[in-house]
PDB file of C-alpha atoms and ligand atoms in Angstrom:
ATOM      1  CA  MET A   4      -9.935   6.863   5.787  1.00 43.00           C
ATOM      2  CA  ASP A   5      -8.756  10.216   4.403  1.00 53.00           C
ATOM      3  CA  ARG A   6      -5.031   9.868   3.717  1.00 58.00           C
ATOM      4  CA  GLN A   7      -4.307  13.299   2.304  1.00 52.00           C
ATOM      5  CA  GLY A   8      -5.449  15.786   4.969  1.00 48.00           C
ATOM      6  CA  ASP A   9      -7.896  18.563   4.220  1.00 50.00           C
ATOM      7  CA  THR A  10      -5.856  21.101   2.292  1.00 51.00           C
ATOM      8  CA  THR A  11      -8.928  23.323   1.790  1.00 54.00           C
ATOM      9  CA  ARG A  12      -9.041  23.848   5.598  1.00 62.00           C
ATOM     10  CA  ASN A  13      -5.240  24.024   5.835  1.00 91.00           C
ATOM     11  CA  THR A  14      -5.115  21.043   8.129  1.00 93.00           C
ATOM     12  CA  THR A  15      -3.129  17.866   7.923  1.00 93.00           C
ATOM     13  CA  HIS A  16      -2.584  14.696   9.889  1.00 93.00           C
ATOM     14  CA  PHE A  17      -0.424  14.180  12.894  1.00 95.00           C
ATOM     15  CA  GLY A  18      -1.082  10.472  13.310  1.00 95.00           C
ATOM     16  CA  PHE A  19      -4.870  10.103  13.594  1.00 95.00           C
ATOM     17  CA  LYS A  20      -5.329  13.714  14.755  1.00 94.00           C
ATOM     18  CA  ASP A  21      -6.178  16.587  12.427  1.00 94.00           C
ATOM     19  CA  VAL A  22      -3.865  19.504  13.153  1.00 95.00           C
ATOM     20  CA  PRO A  23      -3.272  22.889  11.509  1.00 94.00           C
ATOM     21  CA  LEU A  24      -0.667  22.516   8.766  1.00 94.00           C
ATOM     22  CA  SER A  25       1.468  25.151  10.510  1.00 92.00           C
ATOM     23  CA  GLU A  26       1.673  23.032  13.706  1.00 95.00           C
ATOM     24  CA  LYS A  27       2.635  19.620  12.334  1.00 96.00           C
ATOM     25  CA  GLN A  28       6.377  20.279  12.014  1.00 96.00           C
ATOM     26  CA  THR A  29       6.701  21.328  15.670  1.00 96.00           C
ATOM     27  CA  LEU A  30       4.877  18.172  16.771  1.00 96.00           C
ATOM     28  CA  VAL A  31       7.121  16.020  14.551  1.00 96.00           C
ATOM     29  CA  ASN A  32      10.228  17.768  15.887  1.00 96.00           C
ATOM     30  CA  ASP A  33       9.132  16.973  19.470  1.00 95.00           C
ATOM     31  CA  VAL A  34       8.847  13.285  18.524  1.00 94.00           C
ATOM     32  CA  PHE A  35      12.417  13.053  17.220  1.00 95.00           C
ATOM     33  CA  HIS A  36      13.822  15.254  19.987  1.00 94.00           C
ATOM     34  CA  SER A  37      12.328  12.789  22.459  1.00 94.00           C
ATOM     35  CA  VAL A  38      13.579   9.563  20.826  1.00 94.00           C
ATOM     36  CA  ALA A  39      16.890  10.631  19.177  1.00 96.00           C
ATOM     37  CA  SER A  40      19.307   8.947  21.582  1.00 94.00           C
ATOM     38  CA  ARG A  41      17.527   5.560  21.356  1.00 94.00           C
ATOM     39  CA  TYR A  42      16.227   5.919  17.788  1.00 94.00           C
ATOM     40  CA  ASP A  43      18.572   3.355  16.196  1.00 93.00           C
ATOM     41  CA  LEU A  44      18.067   0.769  18.933  1.00 95.00           C
ATOM     42  CA  MET A  45      14.277   1.087  18.591  1.00 95.00           C
ATOM     43  CA  ASN A  46      14.514   0.582  14.812  1.00 94.00           C
ATOM     44  CA  ASP A  47      16.320  -2.708  15.375  1.00 94.00           C
ATOM     45  CA  LEU A  48      13.865  -3.866  18.033  1.00 95.00           C
ATOM     46  CA  MET A  49      10.680  -2.853  16.180  1.00 94.00           C
ATOM     47  CA  SER A  50      11.684  -4.341  12.848  1.00 94.00           C
ATOM     48  CA  ALA A  51      13.785  -7.248  14.164  1.00 94.00           C
ATOM     49  CA  GLY A  52      16.642  -5.747  12.160  1.00 95.00           C
ATOM     50  CA  LEU A  53      14.657  -5.703   8.890  1.00 96.00           C
ATOM     51  CA  HIS A  54      15.143  -1.945   8.427  1.00 97.00           C
ATOM     52  CA  ARG A  55      18.791  -2.720   7.683  1.00 97.00           C
ATOM     53  CA  ALA A  56      17.827  -4.988   4.765  1.00 97.00           C
ATOM     54  CA  TRP A  57      15.330  -2.415   3.430  1.00 98.00           C
ATOM     55  CA  LYS A  58      17.979   0.327   3.518  1.00 98.00           C
ATOM     56  CA  ASP A  59      20.518  -1.971   1.853  1.00 98.00           C
ATOM     57  CA  ILE A  60      18.027  -2.606  -0.963  1.00 98.00           C
ATOM     58  CA  MET A  61      17.690   1.161  -1.410  1.00 98.00           C
ATOM     59  CA  VAL A  62      21.475   1.576  -1.597  1.00 98.00           C
ATOM     60  CA  THR A  63      21.826  -1.335  -4.035  1.00 98.00           C
ATOM     61  CA  THR A  64      19.128   0.264  -6.208  1.00 98.00           C
ATOM     62  CA  LEU A  65      20.941   3.610  -6.074  1.00 98.00           C
ATOM     63  CA  ASN A  66      23.995   1.763  -7.346  1.00 97.00           C
ATOM     64  CA  PRO A  67      26.641   4.379  -6.450  1.00 97.00           C
ATOM     65  CA  PRO A  68      29.923   4.099  -8.375  1.00 97.00           C
ATOM     66  CA  ARG A  69      32.492   1.772  -6.846  1.00 96.00           C
ATOM     67  CA  ASN A  70      35.370   3.581  -8.518  1.00 96.00           C
ATOM     68  CA  ASP A  71      36.705   7.149  -8.127  1.00 95.00           C
ATOM     69  CA  ARG A  72      33.938   8.742 -10.190  1.00 97.00           C
ATOM     70  CA  PRO A  73      32.445  11.669  -8.229  1.00 97.00           C
ATOM     71  CA  PHE A  74      28.927  11.087  -6.939  1.00 98.00           C
ATOM     72  CA  ALA A  75      27.088  13.469  -4.604  1.00 98.00           C
ATOM     73  CA  LEU A  76      24.204  12.002  -2.593  1.00 98.00           C
ATOM     74  CA  LEU A  77      21.709  14.067  -0.639  1.00 98.00           C
ATOM     75  CA  ASP A  78      20.005  11.993   2.058  1.00 98.00           C
ATOM     76  CA  VAL A  79      17.055  14.060   3.243  1.00 98.00           C
ATOM     77  CA  ALA A  80      15.476  13.463   6.649  1.00 98.00           C
ATOM     78  CA  GLY A  81      18.624  11.411   7.061  1.00 98.00           C
ATOM     79  CA  GLY A  82      18.518  11.566  10.874  1.00 97.00           C
ATOM     80  CA  THR A  83      21.330   9.563  12.451  1.00 98.00           C
ATOM     81  CA  GLY A  84      23.002   8.844   9.109  1.00 98.00           C
ATOM     82  CA  ASP A  85      22.060   5.194   8.676  1.00 97.00           C
ATOM     83  CA  VAL A  86      21.400   5.346   4.922  1.00 98.00           C
ATOM     84  CA  ALA A  87      24.396   7.598   4.259  1.00 98.00           C
ATOM     85  CA  PHE A  88      26.792   5.239   6.076  1.00 98.00           C
ATOM     86  CA  ARG A  89      25.493   2.261   4.114  1.00 98.00           C
ATOM     87  CA  ALA A  90      25.856   4.186   0.841  1.00 98.00           C
ATOM     88  CA  VAL A  91      29.439   5.268   1.638  1.00 98.00           C
ATOM     89  CA  GLN A  92      30.405   1.709   2.495  1.00 96.00           C
ATOM     90  CA  ALA A  93      28.976   0.468  -0.827  1.00 97.00           C
ATOM     91  CA  SER A  94      30.789   3.033  -2.964  1.00 97.00           C
ATOM     92  CA  GLY A  95      34.178   4.244  -4.143  1.00 97.00           C
ATOM     93  CA  ALA A  96      36.421   7.160  -3.176  1.00 96.00           C
ATOM     94  CA  GLY A  97      34.548   9.741  -5.263  1.00 97.00           C
ATOM     95  CA  PHE A  98      31.351   9.347  -3.259  1.00 98.00           C
ATOM     96  CA  HIS A  99      30.168  11.923  -0.747  1.00 98.00           C
ATOM     97  CA  ALA A 100      26.913  11.988   1.205  1.00 98.00           C
ATOM     98  CA  THR A 101      25.197  15.018   2.700  1.00 98.00           C
ATOM     99  CA  VAL A 102      22.690  14.182   5.410  1.00 98.00           C
ATOM    100  CA  CYS A 103      20.073  16.913   5.733  1.00 98.00           C
ATOM    101  CA  ASP A 104      17.611  16.824   8.632  1.00 98.00           C
ATOM    102  CA  ILE A 105      15.492  19.387  10.429  1.00 98.00           C
ATOM    103  CA  ASN A 106      16.254  17.984  13.879  1.00 98.00           C
ATOM    104  CA  PRO A 107      19.545  18.926  15.596  1.00 98.00           C
ATOM    105  CA  ASP A 108      19.245  16.058  18.102  1.00 97.00           C
ATOM    106  CA  MET A 109      19.095  13.432  15.349  1.00 97.00           C
ATOM    107  CA  LEU A 110      22.021  15.134  13.566  1.00 98.00           C
ATOM    108  CA  ARG A 111      24.093  15.174  16.781  1.00 97.00           C
ATOM    109  CA  VAL A 112      23.685  11.393  17.125  1.00 97.00           C
ATOM    110  CA  GLY A 113      24.571  11.050  13.423  1.00 98.00           C
ATOM    111  CA  ARG A 114      27.764  13.104  13.762  1.00 98.00           C
ATOM    112  CA  GLU A 115      28.853  11.021  16.761  1.00 97.00           C
ATOM    113  CA  ARG A 116      28.236   7.814  14.804  1.00 97.00           C
ATOM    114  CA  ALA A 117      30.191   9.171  11.810  1.00 98.00           C
ATOM    115  CA  GLU A 118      33.167  10.010  14.024  1.00 97.00           C
ATOM    116  CA  ALA A 119      33.060   6.593  15.705  1.00 97.00           C
ATOM    117  CA  ARG A 120      33.091   4.936  12.264  1.00 96.00           C
ATOM    118  CA  ARG A 121      35.752   7.352  10.917  1.00 96.00           C
ATOM    119  CA  LEU A 122      33.366   8.374   8.144  1.00 96.00           C
ATOM    120  CA  ASP A 123      33.193  12.059   9.084  1.00 94.00           C
ATOM    121  CA  ASP A 124      35.191  13.091   5.990  1.00 96.00           C
ATOM    122  CA  ARG A 125      32.769  11.233   3.673  1.00 97.00           C
ATOM    123  CA  VAL A 126      29.472  12.249   5.265  1.00 98.00           C
ATOM    124  CA  SER A 127      28.422  15.832   6.124  1.00 98.00           C
ATOM    125  CA  PHE A 128      25.494  16.697   8.371  1.00 98.00           C
ATOM    126  CA  VAL A 129      23.445  19.797   7.588  1.00 98.00           C
ATOM    127  CA  GLU A 130      20.378  21.127   9.391  1.00 98.00           C
ATOM    128  CA  GLY A 131      17.583  21.928   6.953  1.00 98.00           C
ATOM    129  CA  ASN A 132      13.959  21.527   5.950  1.00 98.00           C
ATOM    130  CA  ALA A 133      13.024  19.129   3.123  1.00 98.00           C
ATOM    131  CA  GLU A 134      10.409  21.666   2.004  1.00 98.00           C
ATOM    132  CA  ALA A 135      12.989  24.417   1.367  1.00 98.00           C
ATOM    133  CA  LEU A 136      16.466  22.995   0.818  1.00 98.00           C
ATOM    134  CA  ALA A 137      19.419  25.383   1.064  1.00 98.00           C
ATOM    135  CA  PHE A 138      21.257  23.750  -1.855  1.00 98.00           C
ATOM    136  CA  PRO A 139      21.685  25.063  -5.396  1.00 98.00           C
ATOM    137  CA  ASP A 140      19.736  23.684  -8.365  1.00 98.00           C
ATOM    138  CA  ARG A 141      21.113  20.482  -9.936  1.00 98.00           C
ATOM    139  CA  ALA A 142      23.713  19.969  -7.194  1.00 98.00           C
ATOM    140  CA  PHE A 143      23.249  16.221  -6.550  1.00 98.00           C
ATOM    141  CA  ASP A 144      23.499  12.946  -8.460  1.00 98.00           C
ATOM    142  CA  GLY A 145      21.160  11.127  -6.093  1.00 98.00           C
ATOM    143  CA  TYR A 146      18.467  12.009  -3.552  1.00 98.00           C
ATOM    144  CA  THR A 147      17.360   9.483  -0.926  1.00 98.00           C
ATOM    145  CA  VAL A 148      14.763   9.790   1.801  1.00 98.00           C
ATOM    146  CA  ALA A 149      14.072   6.861   4.134  1.00 98.00           C
ATOM    147  CA  PHE A 150      11.099   6.848   6.494  1.00 97.00           C
ATOM    148  CA  GLY A 151      11.200  10.640   6.392  1.00 98.00           C
ATOM    149  CA  ILE A 152       8.749  12.009   3.851  1.00 98.00           C
ATOM    150  CA  ARG A 153       5.731  10.806   5.855  1.00 97.00           C
ATOM    151  CA  ASN A 154       6.743  13.287   8.550  1.00 97.00           C
ATOM    152  CA  VAL A 155       6.990  16.314   6.257  1.00 97.00           C
ATOM    153  CA  PRO A 156       3.865  18.518   6.402  1.00 96.00           C
ATOM    154  CA  ARG A 157       3.853  19.542   2.714  1.00 96.00           C
ATOM    155  CA  ILE A 158       5.043  16.479   0.804  1.00 97.00           C
ATOM    156  CA  ASP A 159       4.470  18.159  -2.582  1.00 97.00           C
ATOM    157  CA  LEU A 160       6.964  20.912  -1.658  1.00 97.00           C
ATOM    158  CA  ALA A 161       9.548  18.325  -0.580  1.00 98.00           C
ATOM    159  CA  LEU A 162       9.153  16.451  -3.887  1.00 98.00           C
ATOM    160  CA  ALA A 163       9.523  19.691  -5.871  1.00 98.00           C
ATOM    161  CA  GLU A 164      12.718  20.433  -3.940  1.00 98.00           C
ATOM    162  CA  ALA A 165      14.025  16.926  -4.625  1.00 98.00           C
ATOM    163  CA  PHE A 166      13.516  17.521  -8.333  1.00 98.00           C
ATOM    164  CA  ARG A 167      15.174  20.955  -8.195  1.00 98.00           C
ATOM    165  CA  VAL A 168      18.391  19.821  -6.479  1.00 98.00           C
ATOM    166  CA  LEU A 169      18.914  16.746  -8.680  1.00 98.00           C
ATOM    167  CA  ARG A 170      20.953  17.103 -11.846  1.00 98.00           C
ATOM    168  CA  PRO A 171      19.382  15.837 -15.086  1.00 98.00           C
ATOM    169  CA  GLY A 172      19.991  12.081 -15.013  1.00 98.00           C
ATOM    170  CA  GLY A 173      19.822  12.082 -11.226  1.00 98.00           C
ATOM    171  CA  ARG A 174      17.780   9.547  -9.288  1.00 98.00           C
ATOM    172  CA  PHE A 175      15.172   9.981  -6.558  1.00 98.00           C
ATOM    173  CA  LEU A 176      14.606   7.073  -4.156  1.00 98.00           C
ATOM    174  CA  CYS A 177      12.162   7.031  -1.287  1.00 98.00           C
ATOM    175  CA  LEU A 178      11.787   4.220   1.220  1.00 98.00           C
ATOM    176  CA  GLU A 179       8.579   4.528   3.196  1.00 98.00           C
ATOM    177  CA  PHE A 180       6.131   2.449   5.182  1.00 96.00           C
ATOM    178  CA  SER A 181       3.322   1.377   2.922  1.00 96.00           C
ATOM    179  CA  THR A 182       0.124  -0.668   2.798  1.00 94.00           C
ATOM    180  CA  VAL A 183       0.364  -4.340   3.767  1.00 94.00           C
ATOM    181  CA  ASP A 184      -1.001  -6.327   0.840  1.00 86.00           C
ATOM    182  CA  MET A 185      -0.694  -9.905   2.069  1.00 88.00           C
ATOM    183  CA  PRO A 186      -3.846 -11.578   3.458  1.00 88.00           C
ATOM    184  CA  GLY A 187      -3.297 -12.600   7.075  1.00 90.00           C
ATOM    185  CA  LEU A 188      -0.183 -10.457   7.475  1.00 91.00           C
ATOM    186  CA  ASP A 189      -2.334  -7.286   7.559  1.00 90.00           C
ATOM    187  CA  ARG A 190      -4.144  -8.340  10.780  1.00 91.00           C
ATOM    188  CA  LEU A 191      -0.967  -9.545  12.458  1.00 93.00           C
ATOM    189  CA  TYR A 192       0.790  -6.329  11.457  1.00 93.00           C
ATOM    190  CA  ASP A 193      -2.024  -4.189  12.913  1.00 93.00           C
ATOM    191  CA  LEU A 194      -1.986  -6.183  16.150  1.00 93.00           C
ATOM    192  CA  PHE A 195       1.781  -5.835  16.439  1.00 93.00           C
ATOM    193  CA  SER A 196       1.741  -2.139  15.482  1.00 94.00           C
ATOM    194  CA  PHE A 197      -0.912  -0.956  17.900  1.00 95.00           C
ATOM    195  CA  ASN A 198      -0.330  -3.353  20.803  1.00 94.00           C
ATOM    196  CA  VAL A 199       3.433  -3.927  20.832  1.00 94.00           C
ATOM    197  CA  ILE A 200       5.185  -0.881  19.372  1.00 94.00           C
ATOM    198  CA  PRO A 201       3.892   1.871  21.737  1.00 95.00           C
ATOM    199  CA  PRO A 202       4.599  -0.179  24.914  1.00 95.00           C
ATOM    200  CA  LEU A 203       8.023  -1.107  23.500  1.00 95.00           C
ATOM    201  CA  GLY A 204       8.628   2.610  22.848  1.00 94.00           C
ATOM    202  CA  ARG A 205       7.714   3.363  26.472  1.00 94.00           C
ATOM    203  CA  ALA A 206      10.092   0.672  27.767  1.00 95.00           C
ATOM    204  CA  VAL A 207      13.051   1.724  25.602  1.00 93.00           C
ATOM    205  CA  THR A 208      12.673   5.512  25.233  1.00 93.00           C
ATOM    206  CA  GLY A 209      10.201   6.336  28.006  1.00 93.00           C
ATOM    207  CA  ASP A 210       7.859   7.683  25.294  1.00 93.00           C
ATOM    208  CA  ALA A 211       4.910   5.600  24.079  1.00 95.00           C
ATOM    209  CA  GLU A 212       3.175   8.543  22.375  1.00 94.00           C
ATOM    210  CA  SER A 213       5.933   9.092  19.808  1.00 93.00           C
ATOM    211  CA  TYR A 214       5.638   5.479  18.740  1.00 94.00           C
ATOM    212  CA  ARG A 215       1.837   5.717  18.669  1.00 94.00           C
ATOM    213  CA  TYR A 216       2.362   8.624  16.228  1.00 94.00           C
ATOM    214  CA  LEU A 217       4.624   6.347  14.152  1.00 94.00           C
ATOM    215  CA  VAL A 218       2.031   3.599  13.735  1.00 96.00           C
ATOM    216  CA  GLU A 219      -0.822   6.053  13.125  1.00 96.00           C
ATOM    217  CA  SER A 220       1.148   8.132  10.608  1.00 95.00           C
ATOM    218  CA  ILE A 221       1.861   4.989   8.574  1.00 95.00           C
ATOM    219  CA  ARG A 222      -1.894   4.444   8.159  1.00 94.00           C
ATOM    220  CA  LYS A 223      -2.346   8.029   6.960  1.00 94.00           C
ATOM    221  CA  PHE A 224       0.392   7.972   4.331  1.00 96.00           C
ATOM    222  CA  PRO A 225      -0.874   7.769   0.706  1.00 96.00           C
ATOM    223  CA  ARG A 226      -1.119   4.310  -0.863  1.00 96.00           C
ATOM    224  CA  PRO A 227       1.864   3.507  -3.120  1.00 97.00           C
ATOM    225  CA  ASP A 228       0.053   4.177  -6.415  1.00 97.00           C
ATOM    226  CA  ALA A 229      -1.190   7.554  -5.120  1.00 97.00           C
ATOM    227  CA  PHE A 230       2.302   8.442  -3.874  1.00 98.00           C
ATOM    228  CA  ALA A 231       3.794   7.441  -7.242  1.00 98.00           C
ATOM    229  CA  GLU A 232       1.358   9.913  -8.824  1.00 98.00           C
ATOM    230  CA  MET A 233       2.661  12.663  -6.521  1.00 98.00           C
ATOM    231  CA  ILE A 234       6.234  11.835  -7.571  1.00 98.00           C
ATOM    232  CA  ARG A 235       5.183  12.098 -11.236  1.00 98.00           C
ATOM    233  CA  ALA A 236       3.422  15.399 -10.557  1.00 98.00           C
ATOM    234  CA  ALA A 237       6.722  16.796  -9.216  1.00 98.00           C
ATOM    235  CA  GLY A 238       8.243  16.228 -12.660  1.00 98.00           C
ATOM    236  CA  PHE A 239       9.964  12.868 -12.244  1.00 98.00           C
ATOM    237  CA  ALA A 240      10.040  10.364 -15.117  1.00 98.00           C
ATOM    238  CA  ARG A 241      10.123   6.544 -15.230  1.00 98.00           C
ATOM    239  CA  VAL A 242       8.395   6.489 -11.835  1.00 98.00           C
ATOM    240  CA  SER A 243       8.053   3.048 -10.289  1.00 98.00           C
ATOM    241  CA  TRP A 244       7.792   1.372  -6.917  1.00 98.00           C
ATOM    242  CA  GLN A 245       8.388  -2.036  -5.438  1.00 97.00           C
ATOM    243  CA  SER A 246       6.699  -3.543  -2.450  1.00 96.00           C
ATOM    244  CA  LEU A 247       8.973  -5.055   0.224  1.00 97.00           C
ATOM    245  CA  SER A 248       8.123  -7.520   3.013  1.00 95.00           C
ATOM    246  CA  GLY A 249       4.487  -7.976   1.978  1.00 95.00           C
ATOM    247  CA  GLY A 250       3.899  -4.233   1.599  1.00 95.00           C
ATOM    248  CA  ILE A 251       5.167  -3.191   5.046  1.00 96.00           C
ATOM    249  CA  VAL A 252       7.528  -0.936   3.114  1.00 97.00           C
ATOM    250  CA  ALA A 253       7.688   0.364  -0.470  1.00 98.00           C
ATOM    251  CA  LEU A 254      10.717   1.615  -2.367  1.00 98.00           C
ATOM    252  CA  HIS A 255       9.742   4.418  -4.773  1.00 98.00           C
ATOM    253  CA  SER A 256      11.949   5.508  -7.635  1.00 98.00           C
ATOM    254  CA  GLY A 257      11.957   8.349 -10.146  1.00 98.00           C
ATOM    255  CA  TRP A 258      14.453  10.030 -12.461  1.00 98.00           C
ATOM    256  CA  ARG A 259      15.037  13.644 -13.301  1.00 98.00           C
ATOM    257  CA  LEU A 260      15.525  13.436 -17.060  1.00 97.00           C
TER     258      LEU A 260
HETATM  259  N1  LIG B 545      16.275   8.425   7.383  1.00 65.61           N
HETATM  260  C1  LIG B 545      16.592   8.034   8.733  1.00 65.61           C
HETATM  261  C2  LIG B 545      16.460   6.547   8.893  1.00 65.61           C
HETATM  262  O1  LIG B 545      15.869   5.915   7.995  1.00 65.61           O
HETATM  263  O2  LIG B 545      16.934   6.000   9.883  1.00 65.61           O
HETATM  264  C3  LIG B 545      15.722   8.779   9.761  1.00 65.61           C
HETATM  265  C4  LIG B 545      14.231   8.618   9.585  1.00 65.61           C
HETATM  266  S1  LIG B 545      13.298   9.263  10.934  1.00 65.61           S
HETATM  267  C5  LIG B 545      11.930   8.145  11.022  1.00 65.61           C
HETATM  268  C6  LIG B 545      12.530  10.677  10.241  1.00 65.61           C
HETATM  269  C7  LIG B 545      13.420  11.901  10.175  1.00 65.61           C
HETATM  270  O3  LIG B 545      12.751  12.906   9.428  1.00 65.61           O
HETATM  271  C8  LIG B 545      13.746  12.530  11.537  1.00 65.61           C
HETATM  272  O4  LIG B 545      15.133  12.575  11.722  1.00 65.61           O
HETATM  273  C9  LIG B 545      13.144  13.930  11.437  1.00 65.61           C
HETATM  274  O5  LIG B 545      13.844  14.915  12.138  1.00 65.61           O
HETATM  275  C10 LIG B 545      13.178  14.144   9.938  1.00 65.61           C
HETATM  276  N2  LIG B 545      12.280  15.208   9.452  1.00 65.61           N
HETATM  277  C11 LIG B 545      10.991  15.410   9.787  1.00 65.61           C
HETATM  278  N3  LIG B 545      10.505  16.476   9.126  1.00 65.61           N
HETATM  279  C12 LIG B 545      11.517  16.947   8.341  1.00 65.61           C
HETATM  280  C13 LIG B 545      11.624  18.015   7.413  1.00 65.61           C
HETATM  281  N4  LIG B 545      10.589  18.823   7.157  1.00 65.61           N
HETATM  282  N5  LIG B 545      12.799  18.211   6.794  1.00 65.61           N
HETATM  283  C14 LIG B 545      13.866  17.391   7.056  1.00 65.61           C
HETATM  284  N6  LIG B 545      13.821  16.371   7.920  1.00 65.61           N
HETATM  285  C15 LIG B 545      12.655  16.140   8.555  1.00 65.61           C
END
């Protein structure tokens, strides 16, 4: 199965469909417009709450300072703010998170959640595209992206932008669905993905297609070693990744040195 898209024909994947590169973002935006209000509930139902543990592992790996030392995090494709809230709660008074996402509906839910948690002074929400960030060079100490990069049409541009906005010594962390590597679990996971998730999406959000895109897009995302190579190609050093939950998810890491 081709996992990269055919860049010579200027096409890419939208789930299992080949689409013109220029159309993918609009299709992705429709997905998150459709599911925004029930996005967090669906994450809990689909993963039986496991996404919380995966995000906590990312925040622990980021290791933000617990004291007053300033630390600026950029959480790209940060949607409803889940990673940013976890990072703020794990850090000291000098920490600030900027959630950047292309979808105003996801950001609206995020702002409401921040206000409800009284975290609106510690987390800012900014509309923007991962492929062309409106932030200066070397502005952030950390860059996180959770379950977001798979949706970006030109992943190489997003990685180059991640490198540009990190200060030297800054860390890049990417949590993404990966390739199940545990015999037995792979067949169960496929059965669950294709037969349970879209109907669950229909029941909870009224939209099975968006969740069919989710399970298909996971199969099209590069394998972890190939993705690590892309991170290296963007200029990052000490690139590594760890497989979580039998390969359902991988946490990728790189440093701007
Ligand atoms: N990071 C959040 C989390 O883990 O709960 C949200 C992940 S959600 C699966 C994917 C997010 O990527 C959506 O909010 C979507 O709007 C965002 N997204 C898709 N393409 C993007 C792009 N080019 N730039 C920024 N955000 C994008």
